[in-house]
Amino acid sequence: MMIALTKGYLCPSQPFNGKVHSVFRRAINITTDLTSEPWVSLLGQALPATPTAFQCDFGAHGDLTALVKAGDVVFMRGGVIRLPAAALVVNTSAAKDWPQTEPIMLLNQALIQRNFGLAEAGLSQHCVAPQQQRIRSAHEYIQHLGLTTPMCLASAPEWLTNNIGYGKGLTPSGDDFLLGVLAVLSSVYEIYPKAADIFQRIALQVQQQLGKTTDISAHYLSLALSRHFSQPVQWLVYYLLTTQDESTIAIAMAKNLSIGASSGADTIAGILYCITQLLLS
């Protein structure tokens, strides 16, 4: 039996029946029969914690794709998730909740401007264009990705949803970028009326276009519409808007940049774009 180490705050505790949706080397995605929690993930420790995932140490099991297949039956009883075909058992009852950010009640524009500069420099150092030309800003990175953005976010936020499904991979670049935008809007939703309006306008369009992207990406976008984001994304936005400590920014940036082939960088680009448009314009 394997012990789940951490759990997201939206992970189910009640019994469910389900099936494996998809499996990767260190991740299993499960669809359940629960209306409130239709998607659950089992993720390796090195992957970013999400609101609907249990993090586990899969070290002794090798490549999960050799063990688990899409369509395999899954069920949870008494806090224990079982995949009978793979003889895989995960006890979730002792899993610890990962810490969420606190509400942001005050914004300091000078501090945000400084932290933005630190994050943009970190993104630029990480990203190199195909011709080995250094990307010098978040704006240049967004252009490199080929994403669509309005000149003024407040006037045409719906334009951003044209990016849904744009790019390659399990979570296309356009989706990751949009997640970053939504994460910033969500963080100041309660204290900045303009952010709440923009968020709602984007959300209305996203709901109508989830079919344009992958199932996995649609899941994360759906979570974002309810203002739920992965642990690294939550904390990076929080630190960019609140912390005085430069090393804290650097650590949070490194955690996000390590996500996927480019997912972390794409999400950071969305975060920085939204900060520029919403809080520094």
Phi, psi and omega in degrees: 000137178261147179254125174290132185273317178225164177219147175284158185287352176254007179292141181286150172247344181275161179298149174209159170246145181196188178221155174290123177278313182203153181223141179228180186305320182226032181205141174230124176256135187234133170263136184243172177266015180269129178294321183282329180227076185284352185220130177226142178238147169248116187239146173293160184299330184283346181273153184292135178294137179235165182298337185246024185237144166262129177264134186226161172265102182268012188306322184279354187256358179066209180286117184295336181293342177274352186247322188241144180236148174301136181095348178301142179289139176226143171211157178233129177221132177058033179079006181248123177266131182235135171242090188302320184297331180259000185053039182253127182231129181234117177271117184260357190294333181260004182296139181267142175290136174276147187290134175265163178285158175274158176299142176268123185250348184213140179243134178244106187297322180296319178294317180297319179298317179296313182294324175302314180299320178296316181292319180296321177296321178295320177295317181296321179293332183278328191256131176232131179292164183305327181274015181067019176273128182295132175276124192263349184204166176297323179299317179294324178294319178298318176296319178301322179287339181079030184274156179263125177222142176285154177295327178232112183300318184295330184276332183213059181297334181299335180303328184298334182287351173295344181275352182299128180082359183277124180113178184257169173098177181294326174235097183304154183305318181299324179290316179298318177301314181296323176301319178298317177300311182296327180295319177293313179302319180295324185292332181245015184305318187281336187247355184228096185306324180299322180295319180296319179295314180297317180302312183295322179293319177293315184302320180300319180285322180299317181303328182275351188237012182297335179291351181278350186236186182285160179300318182294314180294322177299324177299312182291326175294321178298318176299318181298326179294338174260013176066044176240131184221163179296161181302312181298322181290314178307310187285328176297312179300314181302312181293321179300330183263353187225330193275149173264350189267115182295324181294329177295319176298314182299318180293316180295322177297314181300320180296320181286319181294340180277356183278120176062188178290315178215004185302317181296315179297319181295320178293318178300320178302319177294321178298311183292322177301314183292321178299316179300312185288323189265319192247345183240006182273000000 
